[in-house]
Short mmCIF file of C-alpha atoms and ligand atoms in Angstrom, two decimals:
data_model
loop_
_atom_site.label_atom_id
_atom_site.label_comp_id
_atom_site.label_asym_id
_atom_site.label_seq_id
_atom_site.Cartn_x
_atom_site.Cartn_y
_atom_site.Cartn_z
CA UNK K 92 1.43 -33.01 4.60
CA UNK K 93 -0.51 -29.79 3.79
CA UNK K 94 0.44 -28.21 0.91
CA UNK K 95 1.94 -24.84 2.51
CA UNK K 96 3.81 -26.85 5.42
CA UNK K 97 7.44 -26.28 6.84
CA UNK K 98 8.63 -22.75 7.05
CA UNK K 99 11.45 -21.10 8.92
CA UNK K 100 12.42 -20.89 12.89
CA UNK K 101 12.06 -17.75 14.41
CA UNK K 102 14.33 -15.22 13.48
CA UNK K 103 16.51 -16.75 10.88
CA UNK K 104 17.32 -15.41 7.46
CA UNK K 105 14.84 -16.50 5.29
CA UNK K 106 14.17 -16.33 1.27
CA UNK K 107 11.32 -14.52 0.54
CA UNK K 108 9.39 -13.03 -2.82
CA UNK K 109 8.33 -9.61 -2.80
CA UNK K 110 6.05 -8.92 -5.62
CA UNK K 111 5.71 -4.94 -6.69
CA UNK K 112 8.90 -4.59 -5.25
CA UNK K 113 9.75 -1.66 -7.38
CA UNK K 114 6.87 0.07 -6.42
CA UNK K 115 6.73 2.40 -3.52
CA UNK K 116 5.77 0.21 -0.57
CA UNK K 117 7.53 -2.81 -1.95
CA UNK K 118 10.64 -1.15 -2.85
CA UNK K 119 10.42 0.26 0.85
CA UNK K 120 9.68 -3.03 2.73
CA UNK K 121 12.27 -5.05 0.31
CA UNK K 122 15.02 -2.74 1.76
CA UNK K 123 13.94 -3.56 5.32
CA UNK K 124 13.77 -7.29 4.85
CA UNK K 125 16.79 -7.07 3.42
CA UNK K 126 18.50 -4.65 6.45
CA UNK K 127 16.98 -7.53 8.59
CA UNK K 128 19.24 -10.30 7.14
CA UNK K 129 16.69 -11.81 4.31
CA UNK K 130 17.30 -12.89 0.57
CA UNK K 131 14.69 -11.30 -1.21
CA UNK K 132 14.05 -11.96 -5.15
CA UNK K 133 11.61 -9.12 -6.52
CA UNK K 134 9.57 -9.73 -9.06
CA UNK K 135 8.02 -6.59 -10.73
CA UNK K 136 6.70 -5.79 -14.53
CA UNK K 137 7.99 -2.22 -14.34
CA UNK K 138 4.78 -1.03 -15.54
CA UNK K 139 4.32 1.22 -12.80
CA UNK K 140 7.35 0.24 -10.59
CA UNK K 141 10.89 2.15 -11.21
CA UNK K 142 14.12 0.63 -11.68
CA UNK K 143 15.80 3.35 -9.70
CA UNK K 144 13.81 2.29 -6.57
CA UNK K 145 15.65 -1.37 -6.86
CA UNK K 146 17.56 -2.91 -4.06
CA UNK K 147 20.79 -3.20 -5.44
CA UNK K 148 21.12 -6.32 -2.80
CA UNK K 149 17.92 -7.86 -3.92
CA UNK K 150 18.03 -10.23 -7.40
CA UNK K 151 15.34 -8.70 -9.64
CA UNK K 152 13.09 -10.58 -11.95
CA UNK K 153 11.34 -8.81 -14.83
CA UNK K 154 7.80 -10.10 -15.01
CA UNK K 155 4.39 -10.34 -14.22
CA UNK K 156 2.55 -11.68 -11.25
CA UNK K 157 0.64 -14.09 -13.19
CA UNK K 158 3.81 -15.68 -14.19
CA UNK K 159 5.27 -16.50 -10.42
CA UNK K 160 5.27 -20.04 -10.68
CA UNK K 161 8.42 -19.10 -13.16
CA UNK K 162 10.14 -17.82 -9.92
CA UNK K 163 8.65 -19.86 -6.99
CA UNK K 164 9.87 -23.02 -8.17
CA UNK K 165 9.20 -26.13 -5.63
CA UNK K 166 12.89 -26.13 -5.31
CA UNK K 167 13.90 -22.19 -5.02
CA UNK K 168 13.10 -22.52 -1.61
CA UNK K 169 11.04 -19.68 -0.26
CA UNK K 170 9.62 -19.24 2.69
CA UNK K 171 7.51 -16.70 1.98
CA UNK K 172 5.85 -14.17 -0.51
CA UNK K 173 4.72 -10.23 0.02
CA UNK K 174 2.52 -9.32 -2.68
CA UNK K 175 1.98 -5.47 -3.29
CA UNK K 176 2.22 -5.65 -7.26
CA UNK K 177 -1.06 -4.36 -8.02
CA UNK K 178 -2.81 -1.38 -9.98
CA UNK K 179 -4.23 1.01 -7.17
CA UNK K 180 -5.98 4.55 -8.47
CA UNK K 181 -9.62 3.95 -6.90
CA UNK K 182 -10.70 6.61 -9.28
CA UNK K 183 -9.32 4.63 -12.44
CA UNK K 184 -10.82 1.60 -11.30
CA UNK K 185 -14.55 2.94 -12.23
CA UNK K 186 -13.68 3.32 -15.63
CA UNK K 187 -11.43 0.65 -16.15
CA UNK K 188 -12.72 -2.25 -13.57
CA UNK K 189 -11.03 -4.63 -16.16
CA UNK K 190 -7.85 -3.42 -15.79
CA UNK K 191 -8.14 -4.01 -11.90
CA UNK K 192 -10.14 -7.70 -12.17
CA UNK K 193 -7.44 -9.02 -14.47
CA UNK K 194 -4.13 -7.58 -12.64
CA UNK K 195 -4.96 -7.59 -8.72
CA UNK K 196 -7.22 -10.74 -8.65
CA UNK K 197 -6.88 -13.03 -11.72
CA UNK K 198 -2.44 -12.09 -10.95
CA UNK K 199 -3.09 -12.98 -7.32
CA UNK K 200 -4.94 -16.05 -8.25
CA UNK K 201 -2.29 -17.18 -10.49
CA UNK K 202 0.42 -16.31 -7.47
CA UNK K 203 -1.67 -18.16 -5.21
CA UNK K 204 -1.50 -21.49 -7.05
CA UNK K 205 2.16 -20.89 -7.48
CA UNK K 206 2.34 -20.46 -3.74
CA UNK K 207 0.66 -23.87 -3.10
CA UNK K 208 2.52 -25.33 -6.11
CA UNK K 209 5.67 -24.80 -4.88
CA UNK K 210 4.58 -25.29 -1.12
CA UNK K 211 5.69 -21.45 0.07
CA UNK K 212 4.48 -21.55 3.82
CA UNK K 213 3.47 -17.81 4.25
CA UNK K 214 2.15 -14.68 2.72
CA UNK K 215 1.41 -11.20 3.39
CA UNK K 216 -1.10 -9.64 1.01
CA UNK K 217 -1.56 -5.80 0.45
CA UNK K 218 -5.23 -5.47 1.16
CA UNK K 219 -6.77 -2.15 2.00
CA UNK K 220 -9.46 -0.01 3.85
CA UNK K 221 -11.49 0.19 0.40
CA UNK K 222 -12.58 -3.46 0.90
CA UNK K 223 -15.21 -1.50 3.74
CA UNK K 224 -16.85 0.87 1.41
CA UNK K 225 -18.89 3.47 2.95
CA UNK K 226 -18.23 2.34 6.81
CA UNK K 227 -21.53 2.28 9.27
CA UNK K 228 -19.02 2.73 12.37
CA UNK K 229 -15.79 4.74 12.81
CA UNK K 230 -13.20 4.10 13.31
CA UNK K 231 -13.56 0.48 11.09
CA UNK K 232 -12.36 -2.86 12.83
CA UNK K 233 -11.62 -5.86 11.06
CA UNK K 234 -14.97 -7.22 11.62
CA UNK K 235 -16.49 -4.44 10.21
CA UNK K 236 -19.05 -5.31 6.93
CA UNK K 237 -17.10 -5.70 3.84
CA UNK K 238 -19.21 -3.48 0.92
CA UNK K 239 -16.80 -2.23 -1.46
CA UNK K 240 -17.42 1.05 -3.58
CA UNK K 241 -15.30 0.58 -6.18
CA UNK K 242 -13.73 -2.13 -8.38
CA UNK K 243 -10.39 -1.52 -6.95
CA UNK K 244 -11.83 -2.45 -3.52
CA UNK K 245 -13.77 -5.29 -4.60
CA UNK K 246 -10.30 -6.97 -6.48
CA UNK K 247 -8.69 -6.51 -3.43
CA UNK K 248 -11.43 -8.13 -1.53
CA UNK K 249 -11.46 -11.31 -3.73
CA UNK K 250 -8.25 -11.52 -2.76
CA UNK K 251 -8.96 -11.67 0.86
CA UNK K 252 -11.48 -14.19 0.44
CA UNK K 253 -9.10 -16.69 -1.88
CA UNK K 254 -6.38 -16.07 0.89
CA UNK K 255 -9.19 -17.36 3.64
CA UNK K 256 -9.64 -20.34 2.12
CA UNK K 257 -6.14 -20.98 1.29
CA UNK K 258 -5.34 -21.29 4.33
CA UNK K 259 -8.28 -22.75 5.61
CA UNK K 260 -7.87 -25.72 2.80
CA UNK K 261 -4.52 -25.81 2.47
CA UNK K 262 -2.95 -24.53 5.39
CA UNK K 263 -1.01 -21.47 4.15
CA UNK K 264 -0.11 -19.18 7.16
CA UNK K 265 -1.72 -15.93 5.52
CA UNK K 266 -1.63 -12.12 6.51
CA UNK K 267 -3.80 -9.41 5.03
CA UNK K 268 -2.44 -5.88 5.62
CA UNK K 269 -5.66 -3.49 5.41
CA UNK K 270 -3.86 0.13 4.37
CA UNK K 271 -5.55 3.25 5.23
CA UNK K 272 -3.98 6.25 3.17
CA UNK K 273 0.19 5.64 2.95
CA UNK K 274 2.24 8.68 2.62
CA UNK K 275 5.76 9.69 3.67
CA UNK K 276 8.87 8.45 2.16
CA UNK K 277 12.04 6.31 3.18
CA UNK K 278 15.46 8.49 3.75
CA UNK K 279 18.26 6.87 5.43
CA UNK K 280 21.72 5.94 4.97
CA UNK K 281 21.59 7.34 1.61
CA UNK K 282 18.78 5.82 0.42
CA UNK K 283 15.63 7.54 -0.84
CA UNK K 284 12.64 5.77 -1.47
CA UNK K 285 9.11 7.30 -2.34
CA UNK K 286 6.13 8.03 -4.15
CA UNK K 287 6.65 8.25 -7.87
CA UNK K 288 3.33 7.51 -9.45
CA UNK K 289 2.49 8.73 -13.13
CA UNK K 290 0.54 10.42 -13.84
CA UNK K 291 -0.41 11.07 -10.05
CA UNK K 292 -3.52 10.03 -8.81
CA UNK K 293 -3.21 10.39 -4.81
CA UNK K 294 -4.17 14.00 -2.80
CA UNK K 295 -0.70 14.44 -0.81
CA UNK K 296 1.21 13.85 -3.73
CA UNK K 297 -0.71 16.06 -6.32
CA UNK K 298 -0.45 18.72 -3.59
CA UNK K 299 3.05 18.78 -3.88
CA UNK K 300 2.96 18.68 -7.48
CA UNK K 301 1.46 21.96 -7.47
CA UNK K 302 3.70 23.58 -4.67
CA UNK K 303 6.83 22.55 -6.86
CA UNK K 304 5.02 24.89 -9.66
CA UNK K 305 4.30 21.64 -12.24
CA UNK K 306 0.72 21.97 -11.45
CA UNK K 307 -1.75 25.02 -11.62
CA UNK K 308 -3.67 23.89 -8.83
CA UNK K 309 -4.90 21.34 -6.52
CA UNK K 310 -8.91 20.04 -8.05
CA UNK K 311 -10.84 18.82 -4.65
CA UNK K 312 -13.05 16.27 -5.18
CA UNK K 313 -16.31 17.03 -3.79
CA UNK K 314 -17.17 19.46 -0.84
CA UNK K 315 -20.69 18.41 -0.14
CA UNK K 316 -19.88 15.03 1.48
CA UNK K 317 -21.53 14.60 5.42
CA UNK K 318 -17.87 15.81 6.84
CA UNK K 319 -17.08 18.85 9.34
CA UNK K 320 -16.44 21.14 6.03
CA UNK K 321 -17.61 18.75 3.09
CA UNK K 322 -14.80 16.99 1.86
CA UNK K 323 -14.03 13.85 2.04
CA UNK K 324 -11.84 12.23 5.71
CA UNK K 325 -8.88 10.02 5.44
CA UNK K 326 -6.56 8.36 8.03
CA UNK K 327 -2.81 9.03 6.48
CA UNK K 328 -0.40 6.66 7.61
CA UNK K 329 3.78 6.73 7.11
CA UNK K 330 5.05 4.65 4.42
CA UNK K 331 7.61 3.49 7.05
CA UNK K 332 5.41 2.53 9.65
CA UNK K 333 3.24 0.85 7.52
CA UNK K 334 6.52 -0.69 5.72
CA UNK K 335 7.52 -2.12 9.37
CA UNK K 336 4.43 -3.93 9.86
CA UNK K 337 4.80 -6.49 7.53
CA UNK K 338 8.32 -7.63 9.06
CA UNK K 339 6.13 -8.09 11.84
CA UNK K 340 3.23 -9.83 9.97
CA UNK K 341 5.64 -12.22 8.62
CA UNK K 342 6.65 -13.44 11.97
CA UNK K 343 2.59 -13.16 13.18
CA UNK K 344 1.86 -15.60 10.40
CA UNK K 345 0.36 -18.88 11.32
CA UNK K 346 -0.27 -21.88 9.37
CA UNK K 347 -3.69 -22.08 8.64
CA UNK K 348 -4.81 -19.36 9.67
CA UNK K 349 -5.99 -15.74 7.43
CA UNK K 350 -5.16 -12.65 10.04
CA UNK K 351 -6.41 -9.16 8.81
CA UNK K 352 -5.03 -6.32 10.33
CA UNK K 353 -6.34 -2.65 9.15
CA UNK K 354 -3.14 -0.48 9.91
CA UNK K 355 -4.13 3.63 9.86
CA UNK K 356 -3.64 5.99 12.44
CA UNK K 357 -6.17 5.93 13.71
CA UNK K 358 -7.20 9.66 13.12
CA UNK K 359 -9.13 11.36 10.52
CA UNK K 360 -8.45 14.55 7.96
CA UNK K 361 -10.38 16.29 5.95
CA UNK K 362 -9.01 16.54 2.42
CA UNK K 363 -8.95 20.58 3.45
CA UNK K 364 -7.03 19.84 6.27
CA UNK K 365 -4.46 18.12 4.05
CA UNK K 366 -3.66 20.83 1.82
CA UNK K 367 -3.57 23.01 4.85
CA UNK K 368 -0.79 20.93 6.33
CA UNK K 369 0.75 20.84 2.69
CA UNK K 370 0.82 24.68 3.17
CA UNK K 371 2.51 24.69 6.15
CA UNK K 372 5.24 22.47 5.02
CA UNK K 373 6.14 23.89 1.68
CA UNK K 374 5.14 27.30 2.31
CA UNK K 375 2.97 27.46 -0.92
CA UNK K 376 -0.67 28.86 -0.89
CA UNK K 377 -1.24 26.18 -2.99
CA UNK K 378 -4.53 27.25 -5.18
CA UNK K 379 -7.51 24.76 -5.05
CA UNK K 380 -10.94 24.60 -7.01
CA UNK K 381 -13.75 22.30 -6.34
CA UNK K 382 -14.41 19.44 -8.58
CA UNK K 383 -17.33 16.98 -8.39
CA UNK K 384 -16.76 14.26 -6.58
CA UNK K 385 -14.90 11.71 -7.56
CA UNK K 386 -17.02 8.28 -8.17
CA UNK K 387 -16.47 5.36 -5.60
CA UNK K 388 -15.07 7.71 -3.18
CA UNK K 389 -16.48 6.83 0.03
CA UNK K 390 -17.15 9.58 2.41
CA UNK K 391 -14.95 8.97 5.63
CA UNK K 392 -12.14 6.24 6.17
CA UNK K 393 -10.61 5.88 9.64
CA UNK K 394 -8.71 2.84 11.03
CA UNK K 395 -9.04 0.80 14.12
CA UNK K 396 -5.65 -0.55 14.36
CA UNK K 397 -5.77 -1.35 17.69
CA UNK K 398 -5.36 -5.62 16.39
CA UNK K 399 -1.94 -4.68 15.01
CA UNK K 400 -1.16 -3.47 18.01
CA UNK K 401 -1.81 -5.76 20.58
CA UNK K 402 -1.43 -8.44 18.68
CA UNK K 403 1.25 -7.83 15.96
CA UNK K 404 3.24 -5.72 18.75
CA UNK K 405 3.26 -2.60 15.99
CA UNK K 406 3.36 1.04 17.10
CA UNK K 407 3.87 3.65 14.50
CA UNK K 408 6.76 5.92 15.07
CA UNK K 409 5.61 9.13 12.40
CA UNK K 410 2.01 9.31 13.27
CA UNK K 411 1.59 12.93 12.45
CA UNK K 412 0.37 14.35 8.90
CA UNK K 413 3.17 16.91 8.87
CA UNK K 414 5.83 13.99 9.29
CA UNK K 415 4.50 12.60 6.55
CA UNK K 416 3.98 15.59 4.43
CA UNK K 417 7.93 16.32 5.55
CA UNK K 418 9.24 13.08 4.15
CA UNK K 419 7.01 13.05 1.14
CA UNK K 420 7.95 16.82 0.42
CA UNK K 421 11.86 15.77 0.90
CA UNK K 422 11.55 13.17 -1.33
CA UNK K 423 9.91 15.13 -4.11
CA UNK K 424 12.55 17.85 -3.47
CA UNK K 425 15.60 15.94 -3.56
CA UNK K 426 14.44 12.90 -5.97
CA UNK K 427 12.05 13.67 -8.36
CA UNK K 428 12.74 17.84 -8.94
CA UNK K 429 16.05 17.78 -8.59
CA UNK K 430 16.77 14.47 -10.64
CA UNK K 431 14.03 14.80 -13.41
N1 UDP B 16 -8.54 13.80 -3.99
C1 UDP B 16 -8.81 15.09 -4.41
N2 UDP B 16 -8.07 15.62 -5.44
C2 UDP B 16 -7.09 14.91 -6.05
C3 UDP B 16 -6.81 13.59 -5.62
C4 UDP B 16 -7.56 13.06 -4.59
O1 UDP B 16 -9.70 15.75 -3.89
O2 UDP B 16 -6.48 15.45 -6.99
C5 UDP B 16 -9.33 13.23 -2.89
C6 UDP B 16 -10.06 11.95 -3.23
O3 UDP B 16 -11.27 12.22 -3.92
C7 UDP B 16 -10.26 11.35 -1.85
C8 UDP B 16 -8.98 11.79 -1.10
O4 UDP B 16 -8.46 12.91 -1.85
O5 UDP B 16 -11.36 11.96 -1.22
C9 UDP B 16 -7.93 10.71 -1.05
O6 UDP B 16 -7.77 10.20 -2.36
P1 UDP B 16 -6.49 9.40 -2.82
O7 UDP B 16 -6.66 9.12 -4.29
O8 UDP B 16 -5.27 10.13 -2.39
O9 UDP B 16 -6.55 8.06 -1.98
P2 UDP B 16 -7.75 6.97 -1.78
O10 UDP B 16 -8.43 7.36 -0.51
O11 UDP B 16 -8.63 7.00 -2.99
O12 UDP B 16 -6.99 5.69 -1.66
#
């Protein structure tokens, strides 16, 4: 028997690993799985995760990634592992590609082996859109040339490549999740889960950092870039649409095969266009300045999801910026300002 085989029946609860589940996605998608009848352990460092954003239903392990095999024992009986722990400021990772080669690949690597060790059937990786680089076509398909322009692109990249041959080798029923830009936050039944990054590295975010007054102003990277008014495009995408799609990846998985799907919107904004929706919302003027440009940025990043949908059945229910900008601005509002 292949090392990855077994797995569940359709539709039945299931124990599953969620790695980075105290991060923002994680924490988000953990609270799904479990709202869909799953056990989920989460195993998280804490390093840039937050207790606060802990299922209370999940069980929580404090640790790293490259220790798994402590938690996926051949007898814990998993059927499955979502991997999001990983470091994830593009920016960061031109100065400290280290930092980026030893956490998201050599950690995945380790989780991998744990994954075949303990014969886990499936798993749904956290890839993203800066595996493509600067893209010859928009918007980018899946089959589109891989050219990362940054480290943080080219660790997640490795990544895709082991999980090819994984399941290739050994069977495992593997799913990478390509992520354009995530933003938005989870509110419902009383819980609030969202972006709580520090220090804060990502546009929408920073934006509303400086309409709550704890920032001076917004710094945009670079207005000279080949765009409609020089700065740099980005296809946004809700946290809870994005969050959804892995339920559904989990149940797309198939033993040995690797399926990429890029999930984005589809539609691309300027970074101008960004803060001018972040006006809108919060009603600030919100000052910028422009700043050089930001190293490894590529110019323009804008999804083709149309695999995910016709093929994972997913169909995003907040595709517009100001949704997003809504939620995110709710969240900072009621979570982060108002709870310090
Ligand atoms: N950006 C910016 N000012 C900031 C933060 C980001 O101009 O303070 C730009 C960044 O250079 C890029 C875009 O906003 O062009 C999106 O960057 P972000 O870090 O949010 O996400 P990425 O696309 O790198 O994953």
């Amino acid at each position: 028997m292949p090392p990855h085989a077994g797995g569940r029946q359709g539709g039945q609860r299931v124990k599953l690993l969620v790695t980075g589940g105290a991060g923002y996605i994680g924490s988000i998608v953990t609270r799904m799985l479990l709202d869909a009848g799953h056990e989920v352990v989460v195993l998280d460092d804490l390093r840039t995760g937050h207790r606060v954003a802990l299922a209370p239903d999940a069980e929580f392990v404090h640790g790293q990634v490259h220790d798994a095999a402590r938690v996926l024992t051949p007898d814990a009986g998993f059927d499955g592992v979502l991997h999001f722990a990983a470091l994830i400021a593009a920016g960061e990772s031109m100065v400290r590609p280290e930092l980026y080669w030893a956490n998201n690949t050599v950690g995945s690597l380790a989780l991998l082996d744990a994954v075949r060790a303990a014969g886990v059937p499936r798993m749904v990786f956290s890839s993203t859109a800066a595996v493509y680089g600067n893209p010859v076509e928009l918007p980018i398909r899946e089959t589109a040339v891989t050219a990362p322009t940054n480290p943080y692109g080219s660790t997640k990249l490795a990544v895709d490549l082991a999980l090819t041959s994984e399941s290739t080798a050994h069977g495992l029923a593997a799913v990478s999740l390509r992520y354009f830009n995530v933003a938005g936050a989870y509110l419902r039944d009383g819980v609030a889960l969202g972006e709580r990054h520090d220090p804060e590295t990502h546009l929408i975010p920073i934006a509303l950092e400086v309409a709550a007054g704890r920032r001076e102003k917004l710094q945009i990277f670079g207005d000279d870039y080949p765009t409609s008014d020089g700065t740099c495009i980005r296809d946004y995408i809700h946290v809870e649409d994005l969050a959804r799609a892995h339920l559904l990846a989990l149940d797309a998985a198939t033993p040995g095969e690797h399926r990429v799907f890029n999930l984005g919107n589809g539609s691309g904004f300027t970074n101008r266009q960004v803060v001018d929706v972040v006006r809108e919302v919060t009603g600030h003027p919100l000052p910028v300045e422009t700043a050089p440009r930001r190293e490894g940025d590529p110019a323009a990043l804008v999804a083709s999801a149309d695999l995910a949908r016709t093929e994972l059945g997913w169909t995003p229910a907040k595709p517009t910026l100001t949704d997003m900008v809504t939620d995110a601005w709710d969240f900072y509002r009621t979570q982060i300002l108002e709870r310090p």
